GROMACS .gro file of N, CA and C in nm:
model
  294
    1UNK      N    1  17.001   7.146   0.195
    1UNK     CA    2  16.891   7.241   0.189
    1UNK      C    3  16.766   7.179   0.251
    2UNK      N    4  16.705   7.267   0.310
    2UNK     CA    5  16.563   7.221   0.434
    2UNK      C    6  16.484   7.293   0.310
    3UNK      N    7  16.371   7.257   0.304
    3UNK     CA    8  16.246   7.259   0.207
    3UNK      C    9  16.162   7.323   0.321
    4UNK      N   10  16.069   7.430   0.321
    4UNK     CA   11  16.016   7.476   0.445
    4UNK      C   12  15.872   7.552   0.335
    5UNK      N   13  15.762   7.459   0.355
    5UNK     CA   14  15.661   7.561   0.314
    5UNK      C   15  15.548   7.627   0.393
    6UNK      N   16  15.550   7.735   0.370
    6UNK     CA   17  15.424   7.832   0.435
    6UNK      C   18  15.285   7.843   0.374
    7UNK      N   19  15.202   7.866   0.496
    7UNK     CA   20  15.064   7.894   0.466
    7UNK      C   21  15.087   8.059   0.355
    8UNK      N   22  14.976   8.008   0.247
    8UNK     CA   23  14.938   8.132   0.166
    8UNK      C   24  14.962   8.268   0.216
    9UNK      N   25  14.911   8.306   0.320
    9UNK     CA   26  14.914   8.416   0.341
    9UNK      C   27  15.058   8.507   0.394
   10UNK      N   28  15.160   8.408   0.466
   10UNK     CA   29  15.258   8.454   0.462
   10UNK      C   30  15.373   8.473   0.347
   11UNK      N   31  15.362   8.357   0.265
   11UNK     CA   32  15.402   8.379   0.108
   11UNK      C   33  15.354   8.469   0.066
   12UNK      N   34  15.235   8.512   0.090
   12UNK     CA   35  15.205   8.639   0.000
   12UNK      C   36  15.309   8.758   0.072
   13UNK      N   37  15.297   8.775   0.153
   13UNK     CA   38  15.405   8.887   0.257
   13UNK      C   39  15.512   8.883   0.239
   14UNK      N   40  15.574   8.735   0.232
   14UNK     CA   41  15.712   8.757   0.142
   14UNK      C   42  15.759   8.759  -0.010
   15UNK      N   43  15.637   8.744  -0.079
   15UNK     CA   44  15.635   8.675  -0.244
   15UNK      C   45  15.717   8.634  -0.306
   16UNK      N   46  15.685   8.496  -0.209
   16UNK     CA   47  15.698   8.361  -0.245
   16UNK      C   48  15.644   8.315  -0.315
   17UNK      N   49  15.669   8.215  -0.424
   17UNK     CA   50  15.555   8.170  -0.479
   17UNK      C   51  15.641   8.011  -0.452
   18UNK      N   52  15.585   7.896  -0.384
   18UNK     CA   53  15.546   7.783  -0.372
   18UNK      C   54  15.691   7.761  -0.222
   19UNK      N   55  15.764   7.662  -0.203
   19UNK     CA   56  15.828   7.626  -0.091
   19UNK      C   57  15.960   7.757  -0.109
   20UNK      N   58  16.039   7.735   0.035
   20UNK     CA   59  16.144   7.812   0.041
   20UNK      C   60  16.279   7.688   0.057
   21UNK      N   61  16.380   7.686  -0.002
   21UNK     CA   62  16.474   7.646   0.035
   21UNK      C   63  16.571   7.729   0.135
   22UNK      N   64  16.600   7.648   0.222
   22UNK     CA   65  16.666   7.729   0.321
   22UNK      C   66  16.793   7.634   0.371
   23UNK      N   67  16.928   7.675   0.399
   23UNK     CA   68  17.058   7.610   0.390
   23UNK      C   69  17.075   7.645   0.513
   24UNK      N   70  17.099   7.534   0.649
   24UNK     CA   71  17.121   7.591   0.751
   24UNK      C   72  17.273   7.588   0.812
   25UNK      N   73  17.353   7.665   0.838
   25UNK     CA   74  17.430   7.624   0.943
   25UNK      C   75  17.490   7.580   1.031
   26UNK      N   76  17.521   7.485   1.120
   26UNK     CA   77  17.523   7.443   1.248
   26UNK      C   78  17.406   7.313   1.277
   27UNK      N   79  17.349   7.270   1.359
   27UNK     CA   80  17.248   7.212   1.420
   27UNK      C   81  17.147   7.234   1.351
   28UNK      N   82  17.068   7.130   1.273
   28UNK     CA   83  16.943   7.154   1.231
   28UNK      C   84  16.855   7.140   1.341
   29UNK      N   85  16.804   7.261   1.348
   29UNK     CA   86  16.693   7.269   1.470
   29UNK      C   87  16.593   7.359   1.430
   30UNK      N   88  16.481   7.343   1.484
   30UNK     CA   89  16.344   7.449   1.414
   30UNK      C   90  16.400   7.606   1.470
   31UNK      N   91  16.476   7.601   1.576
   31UNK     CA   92  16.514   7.735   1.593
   31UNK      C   93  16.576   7.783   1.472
   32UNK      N   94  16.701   7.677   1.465
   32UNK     CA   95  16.789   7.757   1.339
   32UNK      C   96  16.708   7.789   1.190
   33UNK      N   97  16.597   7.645   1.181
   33UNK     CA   98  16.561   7.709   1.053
   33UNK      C   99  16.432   7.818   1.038
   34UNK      N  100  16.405   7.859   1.145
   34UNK     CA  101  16.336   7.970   1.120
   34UNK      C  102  16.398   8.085   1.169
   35UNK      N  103  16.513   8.089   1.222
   35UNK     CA  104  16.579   8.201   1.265
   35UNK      C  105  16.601   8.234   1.040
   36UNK      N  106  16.681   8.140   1.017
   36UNK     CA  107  16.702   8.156   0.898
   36UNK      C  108  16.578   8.202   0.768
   37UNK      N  109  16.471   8.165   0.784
   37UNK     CA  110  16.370   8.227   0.723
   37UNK      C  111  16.375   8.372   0.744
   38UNK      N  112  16.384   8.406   0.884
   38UNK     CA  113  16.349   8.522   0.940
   38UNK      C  114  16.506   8.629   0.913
   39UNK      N  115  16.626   8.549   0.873
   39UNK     CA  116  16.689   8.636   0.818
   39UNK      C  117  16.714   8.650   0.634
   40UNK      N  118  16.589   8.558   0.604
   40UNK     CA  119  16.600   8.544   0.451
   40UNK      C  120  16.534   8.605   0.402
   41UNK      N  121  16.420   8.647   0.458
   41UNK     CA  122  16.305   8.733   0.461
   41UNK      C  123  16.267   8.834   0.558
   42UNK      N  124  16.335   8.931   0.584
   42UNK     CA  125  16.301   9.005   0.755
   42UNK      C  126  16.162   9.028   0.775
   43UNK      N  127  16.047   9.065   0.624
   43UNK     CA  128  15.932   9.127   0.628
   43UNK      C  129  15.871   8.975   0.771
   44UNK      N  130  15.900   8.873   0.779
   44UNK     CA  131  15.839   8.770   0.834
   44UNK      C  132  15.889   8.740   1.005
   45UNK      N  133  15.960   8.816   0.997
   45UNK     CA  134  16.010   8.839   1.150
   45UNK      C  135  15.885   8.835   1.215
   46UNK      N  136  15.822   8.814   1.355
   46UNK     CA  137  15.748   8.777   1.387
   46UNK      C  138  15.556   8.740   1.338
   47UNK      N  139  15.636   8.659   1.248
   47UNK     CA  140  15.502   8.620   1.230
   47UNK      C  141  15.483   8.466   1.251
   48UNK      N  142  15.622   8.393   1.248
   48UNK     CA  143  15.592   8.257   1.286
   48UNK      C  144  15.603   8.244   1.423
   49UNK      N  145  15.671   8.347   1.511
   49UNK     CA  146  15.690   8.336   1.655
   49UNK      C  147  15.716   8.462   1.712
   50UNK      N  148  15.694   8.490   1.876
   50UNK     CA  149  15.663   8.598   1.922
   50UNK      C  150  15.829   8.669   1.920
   51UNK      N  151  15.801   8.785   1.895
   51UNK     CA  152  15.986   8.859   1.848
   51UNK      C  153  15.988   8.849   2.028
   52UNK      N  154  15.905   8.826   2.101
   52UNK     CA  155  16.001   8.899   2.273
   52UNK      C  156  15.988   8.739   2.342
   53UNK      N  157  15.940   8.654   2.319
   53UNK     CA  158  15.959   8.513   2.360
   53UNK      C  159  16.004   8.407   2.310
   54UNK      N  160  15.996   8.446   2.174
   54UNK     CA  161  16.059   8.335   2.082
   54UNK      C  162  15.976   8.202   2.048
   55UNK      N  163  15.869   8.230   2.134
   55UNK     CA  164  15.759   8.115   2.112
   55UNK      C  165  15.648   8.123   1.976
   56UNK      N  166  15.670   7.997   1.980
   56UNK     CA  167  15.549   7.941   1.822
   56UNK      C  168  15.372   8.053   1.839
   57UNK      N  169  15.354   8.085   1.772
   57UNK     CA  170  15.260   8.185   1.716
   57UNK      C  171  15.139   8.081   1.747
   58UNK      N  172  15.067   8.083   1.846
   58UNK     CA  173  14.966   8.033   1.895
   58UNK      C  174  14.872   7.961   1.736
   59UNK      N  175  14.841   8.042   1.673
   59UNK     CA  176  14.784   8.007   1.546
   59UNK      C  177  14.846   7.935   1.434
   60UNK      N  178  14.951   7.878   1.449
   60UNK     CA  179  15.056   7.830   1.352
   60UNK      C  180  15.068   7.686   1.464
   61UNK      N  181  15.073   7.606   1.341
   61UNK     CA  182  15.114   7.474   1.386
   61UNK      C  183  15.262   7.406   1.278
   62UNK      N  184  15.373   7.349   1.318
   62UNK     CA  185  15.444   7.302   1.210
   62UNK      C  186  15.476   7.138   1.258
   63UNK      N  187  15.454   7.121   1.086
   63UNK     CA  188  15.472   7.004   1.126
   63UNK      C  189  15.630   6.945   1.005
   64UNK      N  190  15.664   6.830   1.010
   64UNK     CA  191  15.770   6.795   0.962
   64UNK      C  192  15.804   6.616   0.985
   65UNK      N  193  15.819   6.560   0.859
   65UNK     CA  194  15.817   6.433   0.900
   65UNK      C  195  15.729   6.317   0.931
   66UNK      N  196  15.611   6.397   0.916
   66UNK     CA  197  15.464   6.362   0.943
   66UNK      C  198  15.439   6.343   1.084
   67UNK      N  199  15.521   6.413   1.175
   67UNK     CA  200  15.467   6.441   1.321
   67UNK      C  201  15.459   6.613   1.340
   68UNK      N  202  15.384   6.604   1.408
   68UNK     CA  203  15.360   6.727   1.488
   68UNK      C  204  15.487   6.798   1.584
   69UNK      N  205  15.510   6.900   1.547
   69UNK     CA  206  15.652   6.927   1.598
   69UNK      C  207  15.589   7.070   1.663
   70UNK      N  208  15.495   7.119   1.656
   70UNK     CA  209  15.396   7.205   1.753
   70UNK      C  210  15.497   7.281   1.910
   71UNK      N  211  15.476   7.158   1.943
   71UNK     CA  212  15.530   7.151   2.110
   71UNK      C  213  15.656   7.110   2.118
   72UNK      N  214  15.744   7.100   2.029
   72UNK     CA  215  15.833   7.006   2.053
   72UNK      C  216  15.941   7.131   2.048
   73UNK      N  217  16.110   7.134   2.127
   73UNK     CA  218  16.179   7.231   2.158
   73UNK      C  219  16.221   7.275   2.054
   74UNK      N  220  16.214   7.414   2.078
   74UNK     CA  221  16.311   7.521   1.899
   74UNK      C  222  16.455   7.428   1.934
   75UNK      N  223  16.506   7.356   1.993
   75UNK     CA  224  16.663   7.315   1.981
   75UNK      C  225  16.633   7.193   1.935
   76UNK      N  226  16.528   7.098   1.980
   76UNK     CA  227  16.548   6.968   1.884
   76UNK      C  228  16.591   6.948   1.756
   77UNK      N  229  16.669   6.853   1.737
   77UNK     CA  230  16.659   6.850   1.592
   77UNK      C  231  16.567   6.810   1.466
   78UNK      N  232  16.546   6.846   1.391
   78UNK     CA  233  16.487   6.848   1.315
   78UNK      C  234  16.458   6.706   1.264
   79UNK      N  235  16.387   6.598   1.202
   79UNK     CA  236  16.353   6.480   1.188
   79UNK      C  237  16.488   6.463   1.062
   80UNK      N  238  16.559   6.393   1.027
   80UNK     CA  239  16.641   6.290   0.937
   80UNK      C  240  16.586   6.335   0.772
   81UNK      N  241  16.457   6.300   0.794
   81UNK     CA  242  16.405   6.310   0.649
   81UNK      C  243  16.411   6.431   0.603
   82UNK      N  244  16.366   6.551   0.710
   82UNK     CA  245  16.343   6.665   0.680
   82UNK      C  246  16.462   6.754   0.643
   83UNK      N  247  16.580   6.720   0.681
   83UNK     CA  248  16.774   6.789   0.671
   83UNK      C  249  16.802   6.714   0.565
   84UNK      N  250  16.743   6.574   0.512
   84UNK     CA  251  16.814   6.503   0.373
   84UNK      C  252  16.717   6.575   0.244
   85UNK      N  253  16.637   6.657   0.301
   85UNK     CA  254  16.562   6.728   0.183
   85UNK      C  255  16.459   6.678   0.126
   86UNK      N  256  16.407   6.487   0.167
   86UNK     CA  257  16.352   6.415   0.129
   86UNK      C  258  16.173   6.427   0.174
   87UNK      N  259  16.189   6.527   0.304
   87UNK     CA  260  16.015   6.577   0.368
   87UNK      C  261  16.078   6.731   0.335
   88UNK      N  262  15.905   6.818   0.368
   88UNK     CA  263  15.931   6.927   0.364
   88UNK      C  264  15.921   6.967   0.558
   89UNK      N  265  15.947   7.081   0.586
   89UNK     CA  266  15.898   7.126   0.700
   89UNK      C  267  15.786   7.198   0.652
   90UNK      N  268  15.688   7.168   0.780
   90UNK     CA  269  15.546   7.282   0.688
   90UNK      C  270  15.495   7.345   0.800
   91UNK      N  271  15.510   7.487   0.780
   91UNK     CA  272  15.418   7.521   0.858
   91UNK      C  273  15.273   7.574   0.842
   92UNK      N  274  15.209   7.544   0.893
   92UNK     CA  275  15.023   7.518   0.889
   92UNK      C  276  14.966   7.645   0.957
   93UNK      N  277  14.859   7.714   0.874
   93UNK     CA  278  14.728   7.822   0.955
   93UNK      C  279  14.715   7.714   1.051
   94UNK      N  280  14.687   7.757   1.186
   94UNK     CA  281  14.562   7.702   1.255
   94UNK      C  282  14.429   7.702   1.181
   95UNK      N  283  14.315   7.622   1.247
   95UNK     CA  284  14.231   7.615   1.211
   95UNK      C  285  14.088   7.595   1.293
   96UNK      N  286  14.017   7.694   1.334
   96UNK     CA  287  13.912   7.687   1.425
   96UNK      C  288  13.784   7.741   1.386
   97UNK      N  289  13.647   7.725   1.495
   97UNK     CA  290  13.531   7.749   1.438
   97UNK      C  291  13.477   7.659   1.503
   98UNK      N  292  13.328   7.663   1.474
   98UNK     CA  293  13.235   7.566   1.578
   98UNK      C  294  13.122   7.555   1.434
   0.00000   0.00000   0.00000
């Protein structure tokens, strides 16, 4: 089980209350485990990534492992710590302003 927590406001959309466990299939990869959010929860279908590109939601940052996994490919795999259940995956509001 992948440990995957969301910013407040999308927990509220799915009501959630605190992390999601999510059991993946195949290749742990940020694709698979948010494909899997997104079939655990449909209300969240594009909100972590664009439904017609498949790309990360400009305003969302995730991180996992204590690196920045932002930029890094939906097929990579996922960090060691984060598939032994021992990190969470997190995904983060952006955060801007002057």
């Amino acid at each position: 089980m992948i440990e995957l927590i969301l910013p407040a406001p999308l927990r509220e959309l799915a009501g959630i209350e605190g992390a999601v466990a999510l059991d993946i299939t195949g290749p742990p990869t940020q694709r698979a485990l948010l494909d899997e959010l997104e079939c655990s929860y449909p209300m969240l279908r594009g909100t972590t990534r664009d439904r017609a590109t498949g790309r990360r939601r400009a305003y969302l940052r995730f991180f996992a492992g204590g690196e920045d996994l932002s930029d890094a490919s939906p097929d990579a795999l996922l960090p060691a710590a984060v598939v032994e259940g021992i990190e969470p995956f997190l995904v983060v509001g952006a955060m801007s302003g002057g």
